[in-house]
Short mmCIF file of C-alpha atoms and ligand atoms in Angstrom, two decimals:
data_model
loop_
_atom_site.label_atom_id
_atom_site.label_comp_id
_atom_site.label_asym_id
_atom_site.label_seq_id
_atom_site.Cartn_x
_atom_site.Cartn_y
_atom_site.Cartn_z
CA UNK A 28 125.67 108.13 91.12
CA UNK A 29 122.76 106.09 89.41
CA UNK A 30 123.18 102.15 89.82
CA UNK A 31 122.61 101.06 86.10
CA UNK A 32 119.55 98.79 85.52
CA UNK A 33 119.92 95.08 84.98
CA UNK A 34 119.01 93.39 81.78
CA UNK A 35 118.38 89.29 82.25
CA UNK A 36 117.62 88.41 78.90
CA UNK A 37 119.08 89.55 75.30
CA UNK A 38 115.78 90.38 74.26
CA UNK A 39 115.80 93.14 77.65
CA UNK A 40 118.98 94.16 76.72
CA UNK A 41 117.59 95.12 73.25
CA UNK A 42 115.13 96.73 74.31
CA UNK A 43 117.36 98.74 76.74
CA UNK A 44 119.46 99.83 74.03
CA UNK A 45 116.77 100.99 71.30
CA UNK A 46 115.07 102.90 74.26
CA UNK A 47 118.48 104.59 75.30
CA UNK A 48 119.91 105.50 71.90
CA UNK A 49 116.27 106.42 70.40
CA UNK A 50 116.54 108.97 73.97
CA UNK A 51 119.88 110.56 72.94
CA UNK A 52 117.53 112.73 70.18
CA UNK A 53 120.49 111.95 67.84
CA UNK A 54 120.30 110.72 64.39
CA UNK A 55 123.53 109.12 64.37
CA UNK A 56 124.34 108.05 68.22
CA UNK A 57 127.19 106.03 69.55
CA UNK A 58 126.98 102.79 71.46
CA UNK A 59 130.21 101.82 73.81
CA UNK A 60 130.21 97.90 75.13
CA UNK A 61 132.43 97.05 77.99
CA UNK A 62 132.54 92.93 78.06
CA UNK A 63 133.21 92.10 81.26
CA UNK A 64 133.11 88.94 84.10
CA UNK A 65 132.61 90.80 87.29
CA UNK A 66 134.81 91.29 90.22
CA UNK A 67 135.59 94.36 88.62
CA UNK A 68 137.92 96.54 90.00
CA UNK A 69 139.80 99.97 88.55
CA UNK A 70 141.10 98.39 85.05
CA UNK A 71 137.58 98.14 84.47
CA UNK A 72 136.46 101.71 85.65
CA UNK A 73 138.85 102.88 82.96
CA UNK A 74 137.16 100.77 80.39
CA UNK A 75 133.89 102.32 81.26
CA UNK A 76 135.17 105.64 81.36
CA UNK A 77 137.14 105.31 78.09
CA UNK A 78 133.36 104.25 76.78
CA UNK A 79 131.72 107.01 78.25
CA UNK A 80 133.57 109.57 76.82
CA UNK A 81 133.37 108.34 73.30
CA UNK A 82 130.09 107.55 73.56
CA UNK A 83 125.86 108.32 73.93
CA UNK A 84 124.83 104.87 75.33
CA UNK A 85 127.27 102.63 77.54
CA UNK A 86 126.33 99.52 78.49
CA UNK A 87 128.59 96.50 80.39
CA UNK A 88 128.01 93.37 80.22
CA UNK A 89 128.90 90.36 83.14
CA UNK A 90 128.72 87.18 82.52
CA UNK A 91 131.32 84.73 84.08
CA UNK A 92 131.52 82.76 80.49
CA UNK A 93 132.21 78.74 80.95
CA UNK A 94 133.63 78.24 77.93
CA UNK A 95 136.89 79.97 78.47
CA UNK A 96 137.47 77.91 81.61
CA UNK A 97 139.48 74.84 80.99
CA UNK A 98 139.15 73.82 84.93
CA UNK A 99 136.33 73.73 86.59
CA UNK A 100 137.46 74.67 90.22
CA UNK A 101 138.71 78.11 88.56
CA UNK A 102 135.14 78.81 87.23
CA UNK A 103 133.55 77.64 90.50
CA UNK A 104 135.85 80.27 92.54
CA UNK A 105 135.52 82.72 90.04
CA UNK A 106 134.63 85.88 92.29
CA UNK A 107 130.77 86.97 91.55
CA UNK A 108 130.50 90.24 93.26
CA UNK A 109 127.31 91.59 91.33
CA UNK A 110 126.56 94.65 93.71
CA UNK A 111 129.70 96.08 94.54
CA UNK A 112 130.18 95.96 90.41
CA UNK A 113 127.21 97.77 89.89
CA UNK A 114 128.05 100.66 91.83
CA UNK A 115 131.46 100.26 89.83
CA UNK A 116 129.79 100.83 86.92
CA UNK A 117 127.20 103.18 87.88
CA UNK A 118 130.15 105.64 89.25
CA UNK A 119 132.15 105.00 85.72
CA UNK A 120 129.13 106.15 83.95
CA UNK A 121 127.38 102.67 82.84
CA UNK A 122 124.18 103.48 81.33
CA UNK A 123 122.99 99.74 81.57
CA UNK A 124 124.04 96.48 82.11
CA UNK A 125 123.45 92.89 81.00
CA UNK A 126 124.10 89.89 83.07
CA UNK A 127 122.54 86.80 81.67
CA UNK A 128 122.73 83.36 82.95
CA UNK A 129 124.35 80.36 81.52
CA UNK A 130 121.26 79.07 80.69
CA UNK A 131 120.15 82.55 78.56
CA UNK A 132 123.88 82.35 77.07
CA UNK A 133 124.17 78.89 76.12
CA UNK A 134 120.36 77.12 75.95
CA UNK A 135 120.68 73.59 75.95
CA UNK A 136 124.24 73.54 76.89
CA UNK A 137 127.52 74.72 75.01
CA UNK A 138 127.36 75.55 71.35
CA UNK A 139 127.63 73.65 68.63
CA UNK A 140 129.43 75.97 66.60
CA UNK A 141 132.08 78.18 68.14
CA UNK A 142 134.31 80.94 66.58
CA UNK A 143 138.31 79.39 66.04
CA UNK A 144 141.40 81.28 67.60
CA UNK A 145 143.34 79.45 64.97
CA UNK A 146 146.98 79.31 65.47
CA UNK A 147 147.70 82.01 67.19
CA UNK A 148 144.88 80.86 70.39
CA UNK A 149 147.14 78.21 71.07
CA UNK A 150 150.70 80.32 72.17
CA UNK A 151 150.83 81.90 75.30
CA UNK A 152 148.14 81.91 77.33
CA UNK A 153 146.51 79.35 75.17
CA UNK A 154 149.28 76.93 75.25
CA UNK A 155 148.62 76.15 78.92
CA UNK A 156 144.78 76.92 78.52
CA UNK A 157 143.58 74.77 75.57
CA UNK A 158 140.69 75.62 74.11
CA UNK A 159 140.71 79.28 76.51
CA UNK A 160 140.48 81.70 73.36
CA UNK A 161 137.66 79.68 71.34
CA UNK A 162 135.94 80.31 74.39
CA UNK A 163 136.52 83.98 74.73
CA UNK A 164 135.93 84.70 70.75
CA UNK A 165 132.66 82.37 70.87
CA UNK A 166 131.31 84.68 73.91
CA UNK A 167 132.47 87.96 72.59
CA UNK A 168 130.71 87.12 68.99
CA UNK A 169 127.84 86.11 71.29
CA UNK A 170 128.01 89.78 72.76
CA UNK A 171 129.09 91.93 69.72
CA UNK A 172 125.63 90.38 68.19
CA UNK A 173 123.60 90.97 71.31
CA UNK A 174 124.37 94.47 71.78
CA UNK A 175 124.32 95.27 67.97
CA UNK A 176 122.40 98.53 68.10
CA UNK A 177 119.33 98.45 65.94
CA UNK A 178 119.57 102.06 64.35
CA UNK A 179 121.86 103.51 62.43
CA UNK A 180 124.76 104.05 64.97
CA UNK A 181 128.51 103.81 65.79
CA UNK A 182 129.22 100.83 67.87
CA UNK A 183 132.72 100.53 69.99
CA UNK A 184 133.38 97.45 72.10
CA UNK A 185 136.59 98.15 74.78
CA UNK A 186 139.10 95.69 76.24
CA UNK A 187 142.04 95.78 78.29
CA UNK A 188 145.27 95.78 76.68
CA UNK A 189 147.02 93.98 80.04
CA UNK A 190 145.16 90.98 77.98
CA UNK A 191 147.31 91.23 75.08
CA UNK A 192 146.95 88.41 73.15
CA UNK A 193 142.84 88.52 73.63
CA UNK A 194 142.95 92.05 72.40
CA UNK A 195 144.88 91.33 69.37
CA UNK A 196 142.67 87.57 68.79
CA UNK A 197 139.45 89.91 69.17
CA UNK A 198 140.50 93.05 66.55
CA UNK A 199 141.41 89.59 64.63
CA UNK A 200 137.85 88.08 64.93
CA UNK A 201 136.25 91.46 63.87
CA UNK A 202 138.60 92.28 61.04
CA UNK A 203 138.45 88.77 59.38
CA UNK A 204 134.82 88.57 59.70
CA UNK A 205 134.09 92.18 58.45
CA UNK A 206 131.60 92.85 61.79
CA UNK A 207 129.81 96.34 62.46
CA UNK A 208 131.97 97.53 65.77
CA UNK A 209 135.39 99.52 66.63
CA UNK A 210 137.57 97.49 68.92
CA UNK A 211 138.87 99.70 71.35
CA UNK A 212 142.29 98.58 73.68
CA UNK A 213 142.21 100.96 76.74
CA UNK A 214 145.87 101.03 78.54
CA UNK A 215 146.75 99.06 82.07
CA UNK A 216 146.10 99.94 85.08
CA UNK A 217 148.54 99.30 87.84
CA UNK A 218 148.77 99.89 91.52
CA UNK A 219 151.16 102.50 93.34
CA UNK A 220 153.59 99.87 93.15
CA UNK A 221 153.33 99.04 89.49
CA UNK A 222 151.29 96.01 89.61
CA UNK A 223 148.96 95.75 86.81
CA UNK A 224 145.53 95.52 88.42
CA UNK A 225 143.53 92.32 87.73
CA UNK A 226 141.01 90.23 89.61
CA UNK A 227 143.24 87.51 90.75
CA UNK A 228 145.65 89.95 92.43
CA UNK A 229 142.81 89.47 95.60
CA UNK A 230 144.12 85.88 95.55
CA UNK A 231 147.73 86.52 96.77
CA UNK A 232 149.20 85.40 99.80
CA UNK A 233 150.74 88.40 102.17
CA UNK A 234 153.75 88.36 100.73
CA UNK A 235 152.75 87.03 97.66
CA UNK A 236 152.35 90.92 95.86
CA UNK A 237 155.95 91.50 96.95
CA UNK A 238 156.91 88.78 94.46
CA UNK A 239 154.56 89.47 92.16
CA UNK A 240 156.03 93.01 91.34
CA UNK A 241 159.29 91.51 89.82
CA UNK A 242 157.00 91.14 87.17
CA UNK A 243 156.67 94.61 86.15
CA UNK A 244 160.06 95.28 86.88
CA UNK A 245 161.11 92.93 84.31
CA UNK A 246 159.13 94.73 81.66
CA UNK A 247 159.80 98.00 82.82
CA UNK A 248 163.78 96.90 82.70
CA UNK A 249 163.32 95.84 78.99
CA UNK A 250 161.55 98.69 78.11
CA UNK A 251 163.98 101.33 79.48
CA UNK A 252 166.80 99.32 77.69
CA UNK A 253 165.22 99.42 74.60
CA UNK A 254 164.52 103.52 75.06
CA UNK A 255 167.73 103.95 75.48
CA UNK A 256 169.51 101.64 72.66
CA UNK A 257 170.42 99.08 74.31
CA UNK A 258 170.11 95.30 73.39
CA UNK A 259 167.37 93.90 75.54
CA UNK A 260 169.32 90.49 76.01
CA UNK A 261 165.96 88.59 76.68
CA UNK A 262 167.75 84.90 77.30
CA UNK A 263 169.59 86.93 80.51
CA UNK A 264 166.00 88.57 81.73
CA UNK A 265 164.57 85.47 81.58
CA UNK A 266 167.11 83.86 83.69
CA UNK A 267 167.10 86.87 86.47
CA UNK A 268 162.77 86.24 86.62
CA UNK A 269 163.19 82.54 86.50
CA UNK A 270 165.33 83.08 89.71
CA UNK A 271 163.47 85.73 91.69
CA UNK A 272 162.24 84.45 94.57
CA UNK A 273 158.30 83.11 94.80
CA UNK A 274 157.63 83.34 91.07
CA UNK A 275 157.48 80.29 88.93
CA UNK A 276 157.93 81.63 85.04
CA UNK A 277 156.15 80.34 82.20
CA UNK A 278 157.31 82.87 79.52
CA UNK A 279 159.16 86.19 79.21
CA UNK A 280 158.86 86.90 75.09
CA UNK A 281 159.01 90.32 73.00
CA UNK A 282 156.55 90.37 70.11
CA UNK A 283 155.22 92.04 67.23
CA UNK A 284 152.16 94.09 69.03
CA UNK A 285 149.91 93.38 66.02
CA UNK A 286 150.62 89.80 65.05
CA UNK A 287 152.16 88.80 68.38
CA UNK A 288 155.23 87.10 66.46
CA UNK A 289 158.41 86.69 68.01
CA UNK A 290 161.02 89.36 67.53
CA UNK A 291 164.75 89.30 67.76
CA UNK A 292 165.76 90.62 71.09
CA UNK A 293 169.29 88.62 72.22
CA UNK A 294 172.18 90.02 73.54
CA UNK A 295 173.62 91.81 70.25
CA UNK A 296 171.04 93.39 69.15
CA UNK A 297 168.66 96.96 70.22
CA UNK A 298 164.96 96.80 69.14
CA UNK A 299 164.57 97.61 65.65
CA UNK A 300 160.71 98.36 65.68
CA UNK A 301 157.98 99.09 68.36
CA UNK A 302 157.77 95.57 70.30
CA UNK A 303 155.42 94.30 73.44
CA UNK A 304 156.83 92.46 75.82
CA UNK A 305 154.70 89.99 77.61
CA UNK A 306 155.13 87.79 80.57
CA UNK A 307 153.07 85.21 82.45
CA UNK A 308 154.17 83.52 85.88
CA UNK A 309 152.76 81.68 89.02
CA UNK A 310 153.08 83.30 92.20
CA UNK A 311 152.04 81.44 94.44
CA UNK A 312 148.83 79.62 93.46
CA UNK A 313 148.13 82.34 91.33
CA UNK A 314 148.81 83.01 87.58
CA UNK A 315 149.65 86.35 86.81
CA UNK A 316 149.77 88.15 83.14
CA UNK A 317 151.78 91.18 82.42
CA UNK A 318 152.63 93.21 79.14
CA UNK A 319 154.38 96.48 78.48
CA UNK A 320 155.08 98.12 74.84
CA UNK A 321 159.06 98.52 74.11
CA UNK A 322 159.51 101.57 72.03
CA UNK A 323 163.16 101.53 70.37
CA UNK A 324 165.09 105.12 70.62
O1 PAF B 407 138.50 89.82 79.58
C1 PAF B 407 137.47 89.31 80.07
O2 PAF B 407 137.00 89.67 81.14
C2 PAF B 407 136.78 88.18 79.32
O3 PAF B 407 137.69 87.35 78.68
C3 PAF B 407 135.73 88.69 78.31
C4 PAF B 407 136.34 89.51 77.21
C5 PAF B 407 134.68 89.50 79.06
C6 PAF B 407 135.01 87.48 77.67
O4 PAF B 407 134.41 86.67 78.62
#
């Protein structure tokens, strides 16, 4: 396993890239980006291995971005584990990887100009994170741009689909402003015991995971109902999470995948159309995200 080299500076990372696609001897090469924050774990490793395979040059990036932090004490104990992600990445294949500062990010402090999640940034996640998914879009433009490769090439960028409403905001962002790159959504990762792998996970309680997996069963519950035919009688799932013991819910809601609009899923009526279901709750001090694709029989 090689640890990747570090790139400080977008003008490195440049660099980096012409030298590593110019090595590939290809006319045409590929270029995979994996946007990351550190404390990466195995959801990650699959992003970096879904990027190596489709590609002749991988490179990560982590930077833990300010912007998309609406409270400072959850930026401040944001985990930065920069070696022990390294050799993450250098076993999944990372070619190279950039990890700025704030200070190479955002000179002179935050941005002026920042890219809009419209609408659609403030449901969900961004109805109890205001201002979260400008944040996100503004640092992903940032990185989409940095990592642009300078030759003739194919360019993929690769997210996580357990962030559901990010992924769909970010194929937004690139569809809407016509830019250069393939947005990838690589599939969720989850533990033996069906808990969908993320970095807060390493802030549960003992105990805490136990409650945490009602989660999942939830989803998996609506999505075997709507496999076999039957209604998915959200208003009564809802009430069964809302009740399970240790978890506080903020929303159980079945969606469009694409668009992320509500679709009809009471008591009298099966799924008509493929549908994601996504949940958020607090478990404990933590705030866990979830999201699993109904497919109607
Ligand atoms: O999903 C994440 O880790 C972050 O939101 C991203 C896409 C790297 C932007 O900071």
């Amino acid at each position: 396993m090689n640890t990747p080299g570090v790139a400080r500076t977008a003008a490195e990372l440049q660099d980096t890239i012409a030298r590593l696609l110019a090595g590939t001897g290809k006319e045409r090469p590929a270029l995979g980006l994996v946007p990351t924050m550190g404390a990466l774990h195995h959801g990650h490793a699959a992003l970096a291995r879904a990027a190596r395979a489709e590609n002749d040059v991988v490179v990560a990036s982590i930077f833990v971005n300010p912007l998309q932090f609406d409270d400072p004490a959850d930026l401040a104990r944001y985990p930065r584990t920069l070696e022990a992600d390294l050799a993450l990445l250098g076993e999944a294949g990372v070619d190279a990887v950039f990890a700025p500062d704030v200070e190479e990010m955002y000179p002179g402090g935050e941005p002026l100009i920042r890219v809009s999640s419209g609408e659609l940034g403030t449901r969900y996640e961004g109805a109890s994170r205001p201002g979260h998914f400008d944040g996100v879009l503004t640092v992903v433009s940032k990185l989409l741009h940095i990592a642009q490769p300078p030759v003739p090439a194919g360019y993929r960028a690769y997210f996580g689909q357990k962030d559901a409403q990010q992924l769909v905001l970010i194929r937004r962002m690139v569809q809407d402003l016509n830019w250069p790159v393939q947005v990838r959504g690589v599939p969720i990762v989850r533990g033996a015991d069906g808990l969908a792998e993320s970095s807060r996970n390493a802030f549960l309680a003992p105990g805490e995971r136990e409650a945490a997996l009602a989660l999942a069963g939830t989803l998996a519950d609506l999505r075997d109902r709507a496999a076999a035919g039957r209604p998915l009688d959200l208003p009564a799932a809802r009430a069964r999470l809302a009740a399970a013991e240790g978890v506080q819910l903020d929303y159980l809601d079945v969606v469009d995948p694409a668009t992320l609009a509500a679709v009809p899923a009471g008591p009298g009526e099966p799924l008509a159309a493929n549908a994601l279901a996504l949940v958020a709750a607090r478990v404990g001090a933590v705030r866990l995200i979830d999201n699993m694709e109904l497919i109607p029989a």
